[in-house]
Coordinates of C-alpha atoms and ligand atoms in Angstrom, one line a residue:
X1212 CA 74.9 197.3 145.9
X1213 CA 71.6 195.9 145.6
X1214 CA 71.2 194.2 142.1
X1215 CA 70.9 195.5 139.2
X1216 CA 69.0 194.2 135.7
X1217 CA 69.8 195.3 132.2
X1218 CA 66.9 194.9 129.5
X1219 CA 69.5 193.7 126.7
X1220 CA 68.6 194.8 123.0
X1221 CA 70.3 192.0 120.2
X1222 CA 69.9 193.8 116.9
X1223 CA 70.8 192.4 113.9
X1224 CA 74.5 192.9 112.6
X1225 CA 77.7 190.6 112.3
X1226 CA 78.4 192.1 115.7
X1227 CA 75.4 190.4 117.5
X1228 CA 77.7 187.4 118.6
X1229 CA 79.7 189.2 120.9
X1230 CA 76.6 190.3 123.0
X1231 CA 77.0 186.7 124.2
X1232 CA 79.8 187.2 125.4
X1233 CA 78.7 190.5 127.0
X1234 CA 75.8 188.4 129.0
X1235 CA 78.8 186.4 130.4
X1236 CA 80.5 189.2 131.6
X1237 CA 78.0 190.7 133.3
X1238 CA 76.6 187.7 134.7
X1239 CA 80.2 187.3 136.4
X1240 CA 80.0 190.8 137.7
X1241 CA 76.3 190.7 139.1
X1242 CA 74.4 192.2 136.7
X1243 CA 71.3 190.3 135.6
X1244 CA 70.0 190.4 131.8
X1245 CA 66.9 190.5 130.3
X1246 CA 67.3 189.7 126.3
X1247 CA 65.2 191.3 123.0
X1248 CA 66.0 189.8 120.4
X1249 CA 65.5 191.6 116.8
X1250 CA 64.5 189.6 113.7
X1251 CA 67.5 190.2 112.5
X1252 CA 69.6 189.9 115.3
X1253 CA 68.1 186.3 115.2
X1254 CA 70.2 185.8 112.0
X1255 CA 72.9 185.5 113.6
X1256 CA 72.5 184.7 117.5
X1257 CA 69.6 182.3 118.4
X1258 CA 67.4 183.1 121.4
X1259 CA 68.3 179.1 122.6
X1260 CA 72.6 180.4 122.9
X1261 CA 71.2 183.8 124.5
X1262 CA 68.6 181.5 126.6
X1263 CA 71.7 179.1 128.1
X1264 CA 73.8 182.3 128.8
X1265 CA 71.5 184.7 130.4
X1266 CA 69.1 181.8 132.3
X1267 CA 66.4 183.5 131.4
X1268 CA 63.9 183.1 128.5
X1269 CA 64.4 185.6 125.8
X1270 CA 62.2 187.5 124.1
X1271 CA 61.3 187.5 120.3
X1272 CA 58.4 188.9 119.2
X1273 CA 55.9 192.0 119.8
X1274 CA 52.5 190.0 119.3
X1275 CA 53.2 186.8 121.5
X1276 CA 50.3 186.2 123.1
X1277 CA 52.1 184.0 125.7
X1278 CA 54.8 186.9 126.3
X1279 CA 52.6 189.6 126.8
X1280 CA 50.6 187.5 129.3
X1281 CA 53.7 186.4 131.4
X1282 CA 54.8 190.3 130.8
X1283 CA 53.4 193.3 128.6
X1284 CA 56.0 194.8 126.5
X1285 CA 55.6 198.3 128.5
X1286 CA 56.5 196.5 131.7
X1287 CA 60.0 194.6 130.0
X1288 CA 60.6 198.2 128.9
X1289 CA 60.7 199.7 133.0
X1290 CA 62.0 196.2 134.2
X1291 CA 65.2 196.7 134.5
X1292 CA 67.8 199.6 135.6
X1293 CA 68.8 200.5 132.1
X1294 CA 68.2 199.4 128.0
X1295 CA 70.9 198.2 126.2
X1296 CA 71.5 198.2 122.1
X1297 CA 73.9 195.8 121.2
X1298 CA 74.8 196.1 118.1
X1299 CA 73.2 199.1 117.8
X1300 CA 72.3 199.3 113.8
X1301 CA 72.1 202.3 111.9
X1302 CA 68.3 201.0 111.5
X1303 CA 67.5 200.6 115.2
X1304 CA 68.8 204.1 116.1
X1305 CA 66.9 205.7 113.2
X1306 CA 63.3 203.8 114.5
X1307 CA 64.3 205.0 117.9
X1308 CA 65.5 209.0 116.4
X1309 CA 62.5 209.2 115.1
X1310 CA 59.3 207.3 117.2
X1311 CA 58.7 204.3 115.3
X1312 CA 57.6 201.6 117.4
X1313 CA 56.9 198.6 114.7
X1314 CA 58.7 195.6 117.1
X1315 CA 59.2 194.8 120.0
X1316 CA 62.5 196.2 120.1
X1317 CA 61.5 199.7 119.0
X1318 CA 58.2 199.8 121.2
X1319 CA 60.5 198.9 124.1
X1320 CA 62.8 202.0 123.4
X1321 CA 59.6 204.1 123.2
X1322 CA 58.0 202.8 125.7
X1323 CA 61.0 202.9 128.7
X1324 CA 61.6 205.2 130.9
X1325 CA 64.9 204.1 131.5
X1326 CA 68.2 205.5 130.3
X1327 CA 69.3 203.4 127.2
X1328 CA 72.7 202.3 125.9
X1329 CA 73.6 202.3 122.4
X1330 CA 76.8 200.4 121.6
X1331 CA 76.8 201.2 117.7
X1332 CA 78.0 199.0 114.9
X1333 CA 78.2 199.5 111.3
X1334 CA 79.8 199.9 108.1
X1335 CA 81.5 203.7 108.3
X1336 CA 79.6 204.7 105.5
X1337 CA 76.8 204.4 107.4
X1338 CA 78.6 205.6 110.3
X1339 CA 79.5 209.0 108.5
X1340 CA 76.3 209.3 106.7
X1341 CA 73.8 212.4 107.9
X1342 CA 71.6 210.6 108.7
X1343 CA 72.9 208.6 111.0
X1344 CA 74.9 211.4 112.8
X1345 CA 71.6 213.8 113.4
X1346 CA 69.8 210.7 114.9
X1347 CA 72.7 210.0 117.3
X1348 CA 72.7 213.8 118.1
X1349 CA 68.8 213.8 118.6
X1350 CA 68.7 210.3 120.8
X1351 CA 72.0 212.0 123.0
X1352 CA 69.9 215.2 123.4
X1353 CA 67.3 213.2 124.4
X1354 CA 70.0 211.8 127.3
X1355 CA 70.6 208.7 125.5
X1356 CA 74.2 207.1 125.9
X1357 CA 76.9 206.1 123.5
X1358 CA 79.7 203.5 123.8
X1359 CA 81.9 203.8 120.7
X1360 CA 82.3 203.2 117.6
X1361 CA 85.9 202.5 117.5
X1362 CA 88.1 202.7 114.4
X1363 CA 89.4 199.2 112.8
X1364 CA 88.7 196.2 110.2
X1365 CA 85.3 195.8 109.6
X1366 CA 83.6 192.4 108.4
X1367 CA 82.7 193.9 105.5
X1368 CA 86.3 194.4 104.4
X1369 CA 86.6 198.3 104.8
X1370 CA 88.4 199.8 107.5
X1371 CA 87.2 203.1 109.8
X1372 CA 85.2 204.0 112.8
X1373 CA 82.1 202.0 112.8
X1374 CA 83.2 198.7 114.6
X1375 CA 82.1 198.2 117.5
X1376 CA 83.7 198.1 120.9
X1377 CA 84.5 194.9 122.9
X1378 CA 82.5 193.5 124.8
X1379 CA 84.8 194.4 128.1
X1380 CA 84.5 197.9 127.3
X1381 CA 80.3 197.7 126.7
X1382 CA 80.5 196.0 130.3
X1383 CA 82.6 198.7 131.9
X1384 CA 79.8 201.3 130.4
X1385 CA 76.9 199.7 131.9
X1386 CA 78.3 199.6 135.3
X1387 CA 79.2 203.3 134.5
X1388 CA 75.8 203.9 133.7
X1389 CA 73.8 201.7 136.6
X1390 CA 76.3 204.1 138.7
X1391 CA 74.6 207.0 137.2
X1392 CA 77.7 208.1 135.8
X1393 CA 76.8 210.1 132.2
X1394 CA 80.2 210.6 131.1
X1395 CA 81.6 207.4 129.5
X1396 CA 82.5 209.0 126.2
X1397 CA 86.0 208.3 126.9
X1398 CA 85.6 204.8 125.1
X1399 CA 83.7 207.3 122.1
X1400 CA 87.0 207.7 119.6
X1401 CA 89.5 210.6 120.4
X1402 CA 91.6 211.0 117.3
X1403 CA 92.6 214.6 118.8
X1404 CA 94.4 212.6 122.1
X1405 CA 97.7 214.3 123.0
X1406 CA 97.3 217.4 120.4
X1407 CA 97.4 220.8 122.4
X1408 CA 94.7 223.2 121.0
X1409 CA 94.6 226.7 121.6
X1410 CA 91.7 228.3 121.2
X1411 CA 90.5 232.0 121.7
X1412 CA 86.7 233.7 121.9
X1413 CA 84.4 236.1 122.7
X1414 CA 85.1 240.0 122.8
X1415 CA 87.9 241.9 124.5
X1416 CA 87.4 244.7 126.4
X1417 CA 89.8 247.8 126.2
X1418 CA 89.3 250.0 128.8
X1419 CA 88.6 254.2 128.6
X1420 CA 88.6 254.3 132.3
X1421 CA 87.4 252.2 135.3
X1422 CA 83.2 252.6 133.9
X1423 CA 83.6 252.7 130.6
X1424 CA 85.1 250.1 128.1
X1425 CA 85.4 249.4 124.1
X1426 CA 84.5 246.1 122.7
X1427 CA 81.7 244.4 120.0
X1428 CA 78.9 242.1 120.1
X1429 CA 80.9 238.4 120.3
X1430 CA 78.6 236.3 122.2
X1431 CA 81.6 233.6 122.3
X1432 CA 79.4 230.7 121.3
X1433 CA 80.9 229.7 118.2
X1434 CA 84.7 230.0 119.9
X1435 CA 83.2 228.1 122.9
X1436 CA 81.3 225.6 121.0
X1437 CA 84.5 224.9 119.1
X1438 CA 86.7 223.9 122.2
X1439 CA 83.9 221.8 123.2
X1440 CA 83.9 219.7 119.9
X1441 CA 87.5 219.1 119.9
X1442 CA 87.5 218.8 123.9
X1443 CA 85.6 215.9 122.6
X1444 CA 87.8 214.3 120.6
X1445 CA 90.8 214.0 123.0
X1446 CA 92.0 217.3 122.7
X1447 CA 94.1 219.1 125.3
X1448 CA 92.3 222.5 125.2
X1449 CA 93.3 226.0 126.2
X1450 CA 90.6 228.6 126.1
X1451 CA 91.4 232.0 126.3
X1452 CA 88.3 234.0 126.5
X1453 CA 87.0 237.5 126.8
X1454 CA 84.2 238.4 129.0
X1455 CA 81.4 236.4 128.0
X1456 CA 78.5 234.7 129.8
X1457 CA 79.0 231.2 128.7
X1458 CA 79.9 227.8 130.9
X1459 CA 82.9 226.7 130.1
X1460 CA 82.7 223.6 128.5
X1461 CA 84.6 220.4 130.4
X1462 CA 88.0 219.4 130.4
X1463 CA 89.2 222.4 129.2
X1464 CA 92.0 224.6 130.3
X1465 CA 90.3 227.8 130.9
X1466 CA 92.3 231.5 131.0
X1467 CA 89.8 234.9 131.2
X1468 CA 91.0 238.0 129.9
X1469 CA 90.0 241.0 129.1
X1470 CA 92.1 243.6 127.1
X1471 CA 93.8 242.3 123.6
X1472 CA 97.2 242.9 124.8
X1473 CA 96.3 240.0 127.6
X1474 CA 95.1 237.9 125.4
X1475 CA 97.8 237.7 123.2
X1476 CA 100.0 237.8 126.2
X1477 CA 97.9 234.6 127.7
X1478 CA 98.0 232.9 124.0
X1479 CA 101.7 233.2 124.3
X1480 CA 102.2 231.5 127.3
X1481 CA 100.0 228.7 126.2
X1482 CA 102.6 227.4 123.2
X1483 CA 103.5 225.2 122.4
X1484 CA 100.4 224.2 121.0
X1485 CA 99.2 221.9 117.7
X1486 CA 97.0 223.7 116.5
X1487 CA 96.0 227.4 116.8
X1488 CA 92.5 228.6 116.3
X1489 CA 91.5 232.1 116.7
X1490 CA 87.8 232.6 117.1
X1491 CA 87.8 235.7 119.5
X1492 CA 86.4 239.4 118.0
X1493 CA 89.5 241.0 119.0
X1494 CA 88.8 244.6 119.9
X1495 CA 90.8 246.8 117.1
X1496 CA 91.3 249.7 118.8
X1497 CA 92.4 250.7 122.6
X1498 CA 92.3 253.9 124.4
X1499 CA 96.0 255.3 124.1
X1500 CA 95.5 257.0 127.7
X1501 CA 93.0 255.4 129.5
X1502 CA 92.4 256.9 133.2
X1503 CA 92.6 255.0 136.7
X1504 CA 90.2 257.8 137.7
X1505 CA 86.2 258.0 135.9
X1506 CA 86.2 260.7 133.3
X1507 CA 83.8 263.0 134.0
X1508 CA 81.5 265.4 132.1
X1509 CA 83.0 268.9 132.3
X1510 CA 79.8 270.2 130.3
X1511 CA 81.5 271.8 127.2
X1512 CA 83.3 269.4 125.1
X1513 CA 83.3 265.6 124.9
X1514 CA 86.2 263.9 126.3
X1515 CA 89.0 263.3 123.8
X1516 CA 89.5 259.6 122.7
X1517 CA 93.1 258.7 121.2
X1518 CA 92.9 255.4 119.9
X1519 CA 95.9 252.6 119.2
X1520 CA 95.4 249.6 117.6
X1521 CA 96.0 246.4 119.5
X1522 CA 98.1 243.5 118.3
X1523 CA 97.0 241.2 115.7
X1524 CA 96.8 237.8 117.9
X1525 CA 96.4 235.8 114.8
X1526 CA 99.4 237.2 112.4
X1527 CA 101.4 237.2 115.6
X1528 CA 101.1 233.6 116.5
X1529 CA 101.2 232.9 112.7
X1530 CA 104.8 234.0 112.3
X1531 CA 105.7 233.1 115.8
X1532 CA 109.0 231.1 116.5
X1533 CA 106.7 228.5 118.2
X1534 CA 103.9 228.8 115.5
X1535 CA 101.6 225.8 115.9
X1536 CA 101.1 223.4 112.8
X1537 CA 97.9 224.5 111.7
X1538 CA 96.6 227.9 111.8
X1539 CA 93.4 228.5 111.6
X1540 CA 91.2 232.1 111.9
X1541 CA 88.0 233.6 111.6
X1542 CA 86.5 236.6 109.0
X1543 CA 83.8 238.3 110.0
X1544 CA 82.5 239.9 107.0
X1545 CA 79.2 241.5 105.6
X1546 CA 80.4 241.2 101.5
X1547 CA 82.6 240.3 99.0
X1548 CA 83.3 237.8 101.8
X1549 CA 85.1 235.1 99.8
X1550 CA 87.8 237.5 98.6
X1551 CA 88.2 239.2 102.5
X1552 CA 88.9 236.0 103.4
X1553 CA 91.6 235.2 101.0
X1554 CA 93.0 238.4 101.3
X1555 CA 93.1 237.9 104.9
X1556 CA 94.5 234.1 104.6
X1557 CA 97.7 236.2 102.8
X1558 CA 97.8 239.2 105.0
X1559 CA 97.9 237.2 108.0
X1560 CA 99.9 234.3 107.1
X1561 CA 97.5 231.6 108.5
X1562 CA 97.0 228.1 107.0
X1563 CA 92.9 227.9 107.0
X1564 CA 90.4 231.4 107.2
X1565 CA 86.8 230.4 108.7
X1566 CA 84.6 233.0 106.5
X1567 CA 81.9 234.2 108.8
X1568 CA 79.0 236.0 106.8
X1569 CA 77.8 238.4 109.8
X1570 CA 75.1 240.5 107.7
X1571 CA 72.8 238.8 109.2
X1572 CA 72.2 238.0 113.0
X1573 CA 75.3 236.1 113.6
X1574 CA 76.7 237.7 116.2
X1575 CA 75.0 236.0 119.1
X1576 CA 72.8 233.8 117.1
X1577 CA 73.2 230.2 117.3
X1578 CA 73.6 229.5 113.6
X1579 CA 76.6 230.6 111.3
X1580 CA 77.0 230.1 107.2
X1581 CA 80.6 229.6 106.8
X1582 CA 82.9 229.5 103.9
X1583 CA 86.5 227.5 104.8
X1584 CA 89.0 229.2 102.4
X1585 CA 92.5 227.7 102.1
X1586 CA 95.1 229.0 99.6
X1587 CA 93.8 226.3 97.0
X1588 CA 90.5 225.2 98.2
X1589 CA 87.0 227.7 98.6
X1590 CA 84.6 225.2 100.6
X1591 CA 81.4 226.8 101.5
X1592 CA 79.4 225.2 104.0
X1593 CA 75.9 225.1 104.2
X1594 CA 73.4 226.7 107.1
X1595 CA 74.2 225.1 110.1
X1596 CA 74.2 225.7 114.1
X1597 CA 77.1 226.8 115.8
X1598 CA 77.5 223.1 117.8
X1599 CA 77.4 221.4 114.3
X1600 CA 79.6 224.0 112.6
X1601 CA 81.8 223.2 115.1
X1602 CA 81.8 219.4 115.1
X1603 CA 82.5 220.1 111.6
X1604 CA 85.9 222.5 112.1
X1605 CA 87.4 219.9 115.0
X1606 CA 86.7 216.6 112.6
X1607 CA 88.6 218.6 109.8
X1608 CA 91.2 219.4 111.9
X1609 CA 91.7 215.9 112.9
X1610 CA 91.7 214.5 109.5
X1611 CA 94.5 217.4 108.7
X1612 CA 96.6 217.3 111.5
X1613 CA 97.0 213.5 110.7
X1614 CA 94.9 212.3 113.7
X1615 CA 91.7 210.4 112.5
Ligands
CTP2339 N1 92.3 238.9 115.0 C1 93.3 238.8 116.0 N2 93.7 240.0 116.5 C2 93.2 241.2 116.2 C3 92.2 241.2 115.2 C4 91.8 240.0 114.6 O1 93.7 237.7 116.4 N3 93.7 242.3 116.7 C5 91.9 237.6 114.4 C6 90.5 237.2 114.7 O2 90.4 236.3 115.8 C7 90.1 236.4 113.4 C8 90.9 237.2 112.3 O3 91.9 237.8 113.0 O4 90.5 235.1 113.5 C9 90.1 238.1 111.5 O5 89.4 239.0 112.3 P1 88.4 240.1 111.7 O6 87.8 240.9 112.8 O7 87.5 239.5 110.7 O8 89.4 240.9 110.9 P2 90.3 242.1 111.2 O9 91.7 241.7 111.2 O10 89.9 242.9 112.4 O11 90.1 243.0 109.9 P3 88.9 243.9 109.5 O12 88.2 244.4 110.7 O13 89.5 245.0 108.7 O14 88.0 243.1 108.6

């Protein structure tokens, strides 16, 4: 492997002194460093400790006359084979969300056209906040990387995710990354590690005969979207989905179906699961005599359609003898959709009901207003896309099932 140069980011946080040891370690494995160092980060490691570490002078400040002679900040930015942030701070990461380029630090994110790093550390306040959480989502849509944080003791005495990772770990990410290798979320937290999640979406489709089919408008997205999010966290996913048009997401156990009957049939042979949730638009009805051969027009009377209704997936698993721990469905509704849902939440015995208002254009849209009704708890969430709303449902889950 020829070698390979990080440009290293120090920002400033109690964190900043284990980016010295980071230098260390990737000296020892052949990886060259360039250093920024923040204002801030110069509270608390000093360029003349980075300096002795990396061999390498270290840079400080935007408007050096003799730095931007020996090397414009543009060309520090496209120097090396990737940009590191360690610690990343809730401030860095919101300068580099949003464009702001008032140091050298932040020009250089601007500026690079290299993939970047972020190894984030803060107090998980800050960590949970909004804010924070939409500017990670833009900078990883943008195709930025993420190395934790990890749950534990923070300096400032609280405890949660927010602390960064070791230094070891940061190391094994770069060479990941210098490898060109985009997944190394598994050092990310996975509070859902070892639960089983079963999950069902998108339409079935009940057959008349082998042309003609009954089933509803369920693009799958929000059902898809949801095994994704808790894919994400560590889950062990099953997905059993009607026909939809969707890629299935990673790392998750995928089963195709088509009629209700299979599904619930499929669902069954998934348990024993953790945690149930049932997202599909089951079809209601099925033809009660549907033909191997094509109906065809006789050109006096329509063909008769008997209908049957299909099992009820959700109250089935709900009252199963294997019933997961949390049970969790969906209501599509167009009004009085609070009270549907609770009536629902009875009628079908499940622990959590996901109020969809569908009046709108929901179905195959990519945003959903939900409501998440409980027997004691009416929690309406605001306007949101399906990915978020999703995010959303698997962190909740996680806090319930005792995993975060
Ligand atoms: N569901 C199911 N099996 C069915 C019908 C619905 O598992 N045969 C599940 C859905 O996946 C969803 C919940 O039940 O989690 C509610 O679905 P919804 O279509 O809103 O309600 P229905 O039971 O079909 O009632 P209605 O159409 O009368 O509103």
């Amino acid at each position: 492997m020829s070698e390979k140069r990080i440009v290293l980011i120090i920002a400033g946080g109690i964190a900043a002194f284990k980016s010295l040891l980071l230098i260390r370690l990737l000296s020892k494995r052949g990886i060259k460093t360039t250093t920024i160092l923040t204002k801030a980060g110069a509270e608390f490691v000093t360029p003349l400790s980075i300096g002795a570490l990396s061999g390498e002078r270290v840079f400080t400040d935007l408007f050096s006359l003799s730095d931007e002679a020996e090397m414009g900040h543009i060309e520090l930015s496209r120097s090396a084979d990737l940009v590191v942030v360690v610690p990343a701070t809730a401030d860095l990461m919101a300068k580099a969300a949003n464009g702001l380029a008032n140091d050298l630090a932040s020009t250089t994110l601007l500026a690079t056209d290299k993939r970047v790093l972020y190894a984030p550390a803060m107090n998980v306040r800050m960590w949970e906040h909004a804010a924070t959480q939409e500017n990670i989502e833009t900078l990883r849509t943008r195709g930025a990387l993420f190395v934790g944080p990890v749950e534990g003791d923070m300096a400032c005495g609280e405890y949660g995710f927010g602390r960064m990772v070791e230094p070891e770990q940061i190391a094994d990410a770069i060479e990941k990354a210098l490898a060109g290798i985009t997944h190394i979320d598994d050092l990310a937290p996975k509070p859902l590690k070892g639960k089983h999640i079963l999950i069902t979406a998108g339409p079935t489709r009940e057959p008349i005969d082998p042309v003609r089919y009954l089933s509803n408008h369920s693009s799958g997205k929000q059902g898809y979207a949801i095994a994704r999010a808790c894919a994400e966290l560590g889950a062990n996913v099953s997905l059993v989905s009607g026909p939809v048009s969707i890629t299935p997401p990673q790392g998750v156990n995928m089963v195709y179906i088509e009629t209700a009957r299979d599904m619930l049939a499929a669902c069954e042979a998934a348990l024993p699961a953790d945690v149930f949730i049932s997202v599909a638009a089951v079809a209601d009805w099925r033809a009660m005599n549907a033909t191997s051969q094509k109906i065809k027009k006789d050109g006096t009377q329509i063909a008769p359609l008997e209908l049957a209704e299909n099992p009820d997936i959700l109250k089935t698993l709900s009252s199963h003898k294997n019933r997961p721990s949390l049970v969790v469905g969906f209501a599509a509704e167009t009004n009085d959709v609070t009270s549907h849902a609770q009536a629902k939440l009875a009628k079908k015995k499940c622990d959590w009901i996901i109020a969809n208002d569908v009046s709108g254009d929901v179905m195959g849209g990519d945003h959903n207003t939900m409501i998440l009704v409980t027997e004691n708890q009416i929690e309406p969430w605001p306007l949101m896309s399906k990915q978020k709303a999703a995010e959303k449902l698997a962190a909740i889950i996680a806090k319930e099932i005792g995993a975060l």
